[in-house]
CSV table of N, CA and C and ligand atoms in Angstrom, one decimal:
chain,number,residue,atom,x,y,z
A,1,MET,N,46.9,-0.8,-32.0
A,1,MET,CA,48.2,-0.5,-31.6
A,1,MET,C,49.2,-1.0,-32.6
A,2,SER,N,50.2,-0.2,-32.8
A,2,SER,CA,51.2,-0.6,-33.8
A,2,SER,C,52.2,-1.7,-33.3
A,3,LYS,N,52.8,-2.3,-34.3
A,3,LYS,CA,53.8,-3.4,-33.9
A,3,LYS,C,54.9,-2.8,-33.1
A,4,GLU,N,55.3,-1.5,-33.4
A,4,GLU,CA,56.4,-0.8,-32.6
A,4,GLU,C,56.0,-0.6,-31.2
A,5,HIS,N,54.7,-0.2,-30.9
A,5,HIS,CA,54.3,0.0,-29.6
A,5,HIS,C,54.2,-1.3,-28.8
A,6,TRP,N,53.7,-2.3,-29.5
A,6,TRP,CA,53.7,-3.7,-28.9
A,6,TRP,C,55.1,-4.1,-28.5
A,7,GLN,N,56.0,-3.9,-29.4
A,7,GLN,CA,57.4,-4.3,-29.1
A,7,GLN,C,58.0,-3.5,-28.0
A,8,GLU,N,57.7,-2.2,-27.9
A,8,GLU,CA,58.2,-1.3,-26.9
A,8,GLU,C,57.7,-1.8,-25.5
A,9,MET,N,56.4,-2.2,-25.4
A,9,MET,CA,55.9,-2.8,-24.2
A,9,MET,C,56.6,-4.1,-23.8
A,10,LEU,N,56.8,-4.9,-24.8
A,10,LEU,CA,57.4,-6.2,-24.6
A,10,LEU,C,58.9,-6.0,-24.1
A,11,ASP,N,59.6,-5.1,-24.8
A,11,ASP,CA,61.0,-4.9,-24.3
A,11,ASP,C,61.0,-4.3,-22.9
A,12,TYR,N,60.1,-3.5,-22.6
A,12,TYR,CA,60.0,-2.9,-21.3
A,12,TYR,C,59.8,-3.9,-20.2
A,13,VAL,N,58.8,-4.8,-20.4
A,13,VAL,CA,58.6,-5.8,-19.3
A,13,VAL,C,59.7,-6.8,-19.3
A,14,GLU,N,60.3,-7.1,-20.4
A,14,GLU,CA,61.4,-8.1,-20.5
A,14,GLU,C,62.6,-7.5,-19.7
A,15,SER,N,62.9,-6.2,-19.9
A,15,SER,CA,64.1,-5.6,-19.3
A,15,SER,C,63.9,-5.4,-17.7
A,16,HIS,N,62.7,-5.6,-17.2
A,16,HIS,CA,62.5,-5.5,-15.8
A,16,HIS,C,62.5,-6.8,-15.1
A,17,LEU,N,62.7,-7.9,-15.8
A,17,LEU,CA,62.7,-9.2,-15.1
A,17,LEU,C,63.8,-9.2,-14.1
A,18,PRO,N,63.6,-9.9,-12.9
A,18,PRO,CA,62.4,-10.8,-12.6
A,18,PRO,C,61.3,-10.0,-12.0
A,19,LEU,N,61.3,-8.7,-12.0
A,19,LEU,CA,60.3,-7.9,-11.3
A,19,LEU,C,59.1,-7.7,-12.2
A,20,GLU,N,57.9,-7.5,-11.6
A,20,GLU,CA,56.8,-7.0,-12.4
A,20,GLU,C,57.1,-5.6,-12.9
A,21,ALA,N,56.7,-5.3,-14.1
A,21,ALA,CA,56.9,-4.0,-14.6
A,21,ALA,C,55.5,-3.5,-14.9
A,22,CYS,N,55.3,-2.1,-15.0
A,22,CYS,CA,54.0,-1.6,-15.3
A,22,CYS,C,54.2,-0.3,-16.0
A,23,GLY,N,53.1,0.1,-16.6
A,23,GLY,CA,53.1,1.4,-17.4
A,23,GLY,C,51.8,1.7,-17.9
A,24,LEU,N,51.8,2.8,-18.7
A,24,LEU,CA,50.5,3.4,-19.2
A,24,LEU,C,50.5,3.4,-20.7
A,25,LEU,N,49.3,3.4,-21.3
A,25,LEU,CA,49.2,3.6,-22.8
A,25,LEU,C,48.3,4.8,-23.0
A,26,ALA,N,48.8,5.7,-23.8
A,26,ALA,CA,48.0,6.9,-24.1
A,26,ALA,C,47.7,6.9,-25.6
A,27,GLY,N,46.6,7.6,-26.0
A,27,GLY,CA,46.3,7.7,-27.4
A,27,GLY,C,45.0,8.4,-27.6
A,28,THR,N,44.4,8.2,-28.7
A,28,THR,CA,43.1,8.7,-29.0
A,28,THR,C,42.3,7.7,-29.8
A,29,ASP,N,41.0,7.7,-29.6
A,29,ASP,CA,40.0,6.8,-30.3
A,29,ASP,C,40.5,5.3,-30.3
A,30,ASN,N,40.9,4.9,-29.1
A,30,ASN,CA,41.3,3.5,-28.9
A,30,ASN,C,42.5,3.1,-29.7
A,31,ARG,N,43.3,4.1,-30.1
A,31,ARG,CA,44.5,3.8,-30.8
A,31,ARG,C,45.7,4.3,-30.0
A,32,VAL,N,46.6,3.4,-29.7
A,32,VAL,CA,47.7,3.8,-28.8
A,32,VAL,C,48.7,4.6,-29.6
A,33,GLU,N,49.1,5.7,-29.0
A,33,GLU,CA,50.1,6.6,-29.6
A,33,GLU,C,51.4,6.7,-28.8
A,34,LYS,N,51.3,6.2,-27.5
A,34,LYS,CA,52.5,6.4,-26.6
A,34,LYS,C,52.5,5.3,-25.6
A,35,VAL,N,53.6,4.7,-25.4
A,35,VAL,CA,53.8,3.7,-24.3
A,35,VAL,C,54.7,4.4,-23.3
A,36,MET,N,54.3,4.4,-22.1
A,36,MET,CA,55.0,5.0,-21.0
A,36,MET,C,55.2,4.0,-19.8
A,37,GLY,N,56.5,3.6,-19.6
A,37,GLY,CA,56.8,2.8,-18.5
A,37,GLY,C,56.7,3.6,-17.2
A,38,VAL,N,56.2,3.1,-16.2
A,38,VAL,CA,56.2,3.7,-14.9
A,38,VAL,C,56.9,2.8,-13.9
A,39,ARG,N,57.7,3.4,-13.0
A,39,ARG,CA,58.4,2.6,-12.0
A,39,ARG,C,57.5,1.8,-11.1
A,40,ASN,N,57.8,0.6,-10.9
A,40,ASN,CA,57.0,-0.3,-10.0
A,40,ASN,C,57.6,0.0,-8.6
A,41,GLN,N,56.8,0.8,-7.8
A,41,GLN,CA,57.3,1.1,-6.5
A,41,GLN,C,57.5,-0.1,-5.6
A,42,ALA,N,56.7,-1.1,-5.8
A,42,ALA,CA,56.8,-2.3,-5.0
A,42,ALA,C,58.1,-3.1,-5.3
A,43,GLN,N,58.7,-2.9,-6.5
A,43,GLN,CA,59.9,-3.6,-6.8
A,43,GLN,C,59.8,-5.1,-6.4
A,44,SER,N,58.7,-5.7,-6.9
A,44,SER,CA,58.4,-7.1,-6.5
A,44,SER,C,58.1,-7.9,-7.8
A,45,PRO,N,58.5,-9.2,-7.7
A,45,PRO,CA,58.1,-10.1,-8.8
A,45,PRO,C,56.7,-10.5,-8.8
A,46,LEU,N,55.9,-10.1,-7.8
A,46,LEU,CA,54.6,-10.7,-7.6
A,46,LEU,C,53.5,-9.6,-7.6
A,47,ARG,N,53.9,-8.3,-7.5
A,47,ARG,CA,52.9,-7.3,-7.5
A,47,ARG,C,53.4,-6.0,-8.0
A,48,PHE,N,52.5,-5.1,-8.4
A,48,PHE,CA,53.0,-3.8,-8.8
A,48,PHE,C,52.2,-2.7,-8.1
A,49,VAL,N,52.9,-1.6,-7.9
A,49,VAL,CA,52.3,-0.3,-7.4
A,49,VAL,C,53.0,0.8,-8.2
A,50,MET,N,52.2,1.5,-9.0
A,50,MET,CA,52.8,2.5,-9.8
A,50,MET,C,53.4,3.6,-8.8
A,51,ASP,N,54.6,4.0,-9.1
A,51,ASP,CA,55.2,5.2,-8.4
A,51,ASP,C,54.3,6.4,-8.6
A,52,PRO,N,53.7,6.9,-7.5
A,52,PRO,CA,52.7,7.9,-7.6
A,52,PRO,C,53.2,9.2,-8.3
A,53,GLY,N,54.4,9.6,-8.0
A,53,GLY,CA,55.0,10.8,-8.6
A,53,GLY,C,55.1,10.6,-10.1
A,54,GLU,N,55.7,9.5,-10.6
A,54,GLU,CA,55.8,9.2,-12.0
A,54,GLU,C,54.5,9.1,-12.7
A,55,GLN,N,53.5,8.5,-12.0
A,55,GLN,CA,52.2,8.3,-12.6
A,55,GLN,C,51.6,9.7,-12.8
A,56,LEU,N,51.7,10.6,-11.8
A,56,LEU,CA,51.1,11.9,-11.9
A,56,LEU,C,51.8,12.7,-13.1
A,57,LYS,N,53.1,12.5,-13.2
A,57,LYS,CA,53.8,13.2,-14.3
A,57,LYS,C,53.3,12.7,-15.6
A,58,ALA,N,53.1,11.4,-15.7
A,58,ALA,CA,52.7,10.8,-16.9
A,58,ALA,C,51.2,11.3,-17.3
A,59,PHE,N,50.4,11.3,-16.2
A,59,PHE,CA,49.0,11.8,-16.5
A,59,PHE,C,49.0,13.2,-17.0
A,60,ASP,N,49.9,14.1,-16.4
A,60,ASP,CA,50.0,15.5,-16.8
A,60,ASP,C,50.5,15.5,-18.3
A,61,TRP,N,51.5,14.7,-18.6
A,61,TRP,CA,52.0,14.7,-20.0
A,61,TRP,C,50.9,14.3,-20.9
A,62,ILE,N,50.1,13.3,-20.6
A,62,ILE,CA,49.0,12.8,-21.5
A,62,ILE,C,48.0,13.9,-21.7
A,63,GLU,N,47.7,14.6,-20.6
A,63,GLU,CA,46.7,15.6,-20.7
A,63,GLU,C,47.2,16.8,-21.6
A,64,SER,N,48.5,17.2,-21.3
A,64,SER,CA,49.0,18.3,-22.0
A,64,SER,C,49.3,18.0,-23.5
A,65,SER,N,49.3,16.7,-23.8
A,65,SER,CA,49.5,16.3,-25.2
A,65,SER,C,48.2,16.1,-25.9
A,66,GLY,N,47.1,16.3,-25.2
A,66,GLY,CA,45.8,16.2,-25.9
A,66,GLY,C,45.4,14.7,-26.1
A,67,LEU,N,46.1,13.8,-25.4
A,67,LEU,CA,45.7,12.4,-25.5
A,67,LEU,C,44.9,11.9,-24.3
A,68,ASP,N,44.4,10.7,-24.4
A,68,ASP,CA,43.6,10.1,-23.4
A,68,ASP,C,44.4,8.9,-22.8
A,69,LEU,N,44.1,8.6,-21.5
A,69,LEU,CA,44.7,7.4,-21.0
A,69,LEU,C,43.8,6.2,-21.5
A,70,LEU,N,44.5,5.3,-22.3
A,70,LEU,CA,43.7,4.2,-22.9
A,70,LEU,C,43.9,2.9,-22.1
A,71,GLY,N,45.1,2.7,-21.5
A,71,GLY,CA,45.3,1.4,-20.9
A,71,GLY,C,46.4,1.5,-19.9
A,72,ILE,N,46.4,0.4,-19.1
A,72,ILE,CA,47.5,0.2,-18.1
A,72,ILE,C,48.0,-1.2,-18.4
A,73,PHE,N,49.3,-1.3,-18.5
A,73,PHE,CA,49.9,-2.6,-18.7
A,73,PHE,C,50.8,-3.0,-17.5
A,74,HIS,N,50.8,-4.3,-17.2
A,74,HIS,CA,51.8,-4.8,-16.3
A,74,HIS,C,52.1,-6.2,-16.6
A,75,SER,N,53.2,-6.7,-15.9
A,75,SER,CA,53.6,-8.0,-16.3
A,75,SER,C,53.4,-9.0,-15.1
A,76,HIS,N,53.3,-10.3,-15.5
A,76,HIS,CA,53.3,-11.4,-14.6
A,76,HIS,C,54.4,-12.3,-15.0
A,77,PRO,N,55.6,-12.0,-14.4
A,77,PRO,CA,56.8,-12.8,-14.9
A,77,PRO,C,56.6,-14.3,-14.7
A,78,ALA,N,55.8,-14.7,-13.7
A,78,ALA,CA,55.6,-16.1,-13.5
A,78,ALA,C,54.1,-16.5,-13.6
A,79,GLY,N,53.4,-15.8,-14.5
A,79,GLY,CA,52.0,-16.1,-14.7
A,79,GLY,C,51.2,-15.5,-13.5
A,80,PRO,N,49.9,-15.6,-13.5
A,80,PRO,CA,49.0,-16.2,-14.5
A,80,PRO,C,48.8,-15.3,-15.7
A,81,GLU,N,48.2,-15.8,-16.8
A,81,GLU,CA,48.1,-15.0,-18.0
A,81,GLU,C,46.9,-14.1,-18.0
A,82,ILE,N,46.1,-14.2,-16.9
A,82,ILE,CA,44.9,-13.3,-16.8
A,82,ILE,C,45.1,-12.4,-15.7
A,83,ALA,N,44.1,-11.4,-15.6
A,83,ALA,CA,44.2,-10.4,-14.5
A,83,ALA,C,43.9,-11.2,-13.2
A,84,SER,N,44.8,-10.9,-12.2
A,84,SER,CA,44.7,-11.6,-10.9
A,84,SER,C,43.5,-11.0,-10.1
A,85,VAL,N,43.2,-11.7,-9.0
A,85,VAL,CA,42.2,-11.2,-8.1
A,85,VAL,C,42.6,-9.8,-7.6
A,86,THR,N,43.9,-9.7,-7.3
A,86,THR,CA,44.4,-8.4,-6.8
A,86,THR,C,44.3,-7.3,-7.9
A,87,ASP,N,44.6,-7.7,-9.1
A,87,ASP,CA,44.5,-6.8,-10.2
A,87,ASP,C,43.1,-6.3,-10.3
A,88,ILE,N,42.1,-7.2,-10.2
A,88,ILE,CA,40.7,-6.8,-10.3
A,88,ILE,C,40.3,-5.9,-9.1
A,89,ALA,N,40.8,-6.3,-7.9
A,89,ALA,CA,40.4,-5.5,-6.7
A,89,ALA,C,41.0,-4.1,-6.8
A,90,GLU,N,42.2,-4.0,-7.4
A,90,GLU,CA,42.9,-2.7,-7.3
A,90,GLU,C,42.7,-1.9,-8.6
A,91,ALA,N,41.9,-2.4,-9.6
A,91,ALA,CA,41.7,-1.6,-10.8
A,91,ALA,C,41.0,-0.3,-10.5
A,92,ALA,N,41.7,0.8,-10.7
A,92,ALA,CA,41.1,2.1,-10.3
A,92,ALA,C,40.7,3.0,-11.5
A,93,TYR,N,41.0,2.5,-12.7
A,93,TYR,CA,40.6,3.3,-13.9
A,93,TYR,C,39.9,2.5,-14.9
A,94,GLU,N,38.9,3.2,-15.5
A,94,GLU,CA,38.1,2.5,-16.6
A,94,GLU,C,38.9,2.5,-17.9
A,95,VAL,N,39.9,1.7,-18.0
A,95,VAL,CA,40.7,1.6,-19.2
A,95,VAL,C,41.0,0.1,-19.4
A,96,ILE,N,41.6,-0.2,-20.5
A,96,ILE,CA,42.0,-1.6,-20.8
A,96,ILE,C,43.2,-1.9,-19.9
A,97,HIS,N,43.1,-3.1,-19.3
A,97,HIS,CA,44.3,-3.6,-18.5
A,97,HIS,C,44.9,-4.7,-19.3
A,98,ILE,N,46.2,-4.5,-19.7
A,98,ILE,CA,46.9,-5.5,-20.4
A,98,ILE,C,47.9,-6.2,-19.5
A,99,VAL,N,47.7,-7.5,-19.5
A,99,VAL,CA,48.6,-8.4,-18.7
A,99,VAL,C,49.6,-9.1,-19.6
A,100,TRP,N,50.8,-8.9,-19.3
A,100,TRP,CA,51.9,-9.6,-20.0
A,100,TRP,C,52.3,-10.7,-19.1
A,101,SER,N,52.2,-12.0,-19.6
A,101,SER,CA,52.6,-13.1,-18.8
A,101,SER,C,53.7,-13.8,-19.5
A,102,ARG,N,54.5,-14.5,-18.7
A,102,ARG,CA,55.6,-15.2,-19.2
A,102,ARG,C,55.6,-16.7,-18.8
A,103,MET,N,55.5,-17.5,-19.8
A,103,MET,CA,55.4,-18.9,-19.6
A,103,MET,C,56.5,-19.6,-20.4
A,104,GLU,N,57.4,-20.3,-19.7
A,104,GLU,CA,58.5,-21.0,-20.4
A,104,GLU,C,59.3,-20.1,-21.3
A,105,GLY,N,59.5,-18.9,-20.8
A,105,GLY,CA,60.4,-17.9,-21.5
A,105,GLY,C,59.7,-17.2,-22.6
A,106,ARG,N,58.4,-17.4,-22.8
A,106,ARG,CA,57.7,-16.7,-23.9
A,106,ARG,C,56.7,-15.8,-23.3
A,107,TRP,N,56.6,-14.5,-23.8
A,107,TRP,CA,55.7,-13.6,-23.3
A,107,TRP,C,54.4,-13.6,-24.2
A,108,GLN,N,53.3,-13.4,-23.5
A,108,GLN,CA,52.1,-13.1,-24.3
A,108,GLN,C,51.3,-12.0,-23.6
A,109,ALA,N,50.4,-11.3,-24.3
A,109,ALA,CA,49.7,-10.3,-23.7
A,109,ALA,C,48.2,-10.5,-23.9
A,110,ARG,N,47.4,-10.2,-22.9
A,110,ARG,CA,46.0,-10.3,-23.1
A,110,ARG,C,45.3,-9.0,-22.4
A,111,GLY,N,44.3,-8.6,-23.0
A,111,GLY,CA,43.6,-7.4,-22.5
A,111,GLY,C,42.3,-7.7,-21.8
A,112,PHE,N,42.1,-6.9,-20.8
A,112,PHE,CA,40.9,-7.1,-20.0
A,112,PHE,C,40.2,-5.7,-19.7
A,113,TRP,N,38.9,-5.7,-19.7
A,113,TRP,CA,38.1,-4.6,-19.2
A,113,TRP,C,37.6,-5.0,-17.8
A,114,ILE,N,38.0,-4.2,-16.8
A,114,ILE,CA,37.7,-4.6,-15.4
A,114,ILE,C,36.6,-3.6,-14.9
A,115,GLU,N,35.5,-4.1,-14.5
A,115,GLU,CA,34.4,-3.3,-14.0
A,115,GLU,C,33.6,-4.1,-13.0
A,116,HIS,N,33.2,-3.5,-12.0
A,116,HIS,CA,32.3,-4.1,-10.9
A,116,HIS,C,32.9,-5.4,-10.5
A,117,GLY,N,34.2,-5.5,-10.3
A,117,GLY,CA,34.8,-6.7,-9.7
A,117,GLY,C,34.9,-7.8,-10.7
A,118,LYS,N,34.7,-7.6,-12.0
A,118,LYS,CA,34.8,-8.7,-13.0
A,118,LYS,C,35.7,-8.2,-14.1
A,119,ALA,N,36.4,-9.2,-14.6
A,119,ALA,CA,37.3,-8.9,-15.8
A,119,ALA,C,36.8,-9.6,-17.0
A,120,SER,N,36.5,-8.9,-18.1
A,120,SER,CA,36.2,-9.5,-19.3
A,120,SER,C,37.2,-9.3,-20.4
A,121,GLU,N,37.5,-10.3,-21.1
A,121,GLU,CA,38.6,-10.2,-22.1
A,121,GLU,C,38.2,-9.3,-23.3
A,122,VAL,N,39.2,-8.5,-23.7
A,122,VAL,CA,39.0,-7.7,-24.9
A,122,VAL,C,40.1,-8.0,-25.9
A,123,THR,N,39.8,-7.8,-27.2
A,123,THR,CA,40.7,-8.2,-28.2
A,123,THR,C,41.7,-7.0,-28.4
A,124,LEU,N,43.0,-7.3,-28.4
A,124,LEU,CA,44.0,-6.4,-28.7
A,124,LEU,C,44.4,-6.5,-30.2
A,125,ARG,N,44.4,-5.4,-30.9
A,125,ARG,CA,44.6,-5.5,-32.3
A,125,ARG,C,45.9,-4.8,-32.7
A,126,ILE,N,46.8,-5.5,-33.4
A,126,ILE,CA,48.1,-5.0,-33.8
A,126,ILE,C,47.9,-4.5,-35.3
A,127,ILE,N,48.2,-3.2,-35.5
A,127,ILE,CA,48.0,-2.7,-36.9
A,127,ILE,C,49.4,-2.4,-37.5
A,128,GLU,N,49.4,-2.5,-38.8
A,128,GLU,CA,50.7,-2.2,-39.5
A,128,GLU,C,51.1,-0.8,-39.4
B,201,LIG,ZN1,48.7,-8.5,-12.1
């Protein structure tokens, strides 16, 4: 993923404080080409539910653009820095799940592959 896409995600989650924010990453060959914020229907600081209408529109756009869904990102404005039990239970797509967490005013992002009720960390690479 490029620095610009990374920053775009960061700006998006920051601008939705104190609520959890969520969105999708689209691209090809594990390379992100588009960051798409999706409204958090839950409007909660503790959980997210993607607005189904916006999510469907985003999926349609991804498909019509010839891209793949690569990842789902969301924020934990008050931690934890890893995928929560709820995140693991509700993970519905076999994609990378990026968790943005905020500790003492600083954001960090970690990526997880969630399968069979377990989350394993994956490396997120920023390219120039
Ligand atoms: Zn979460």
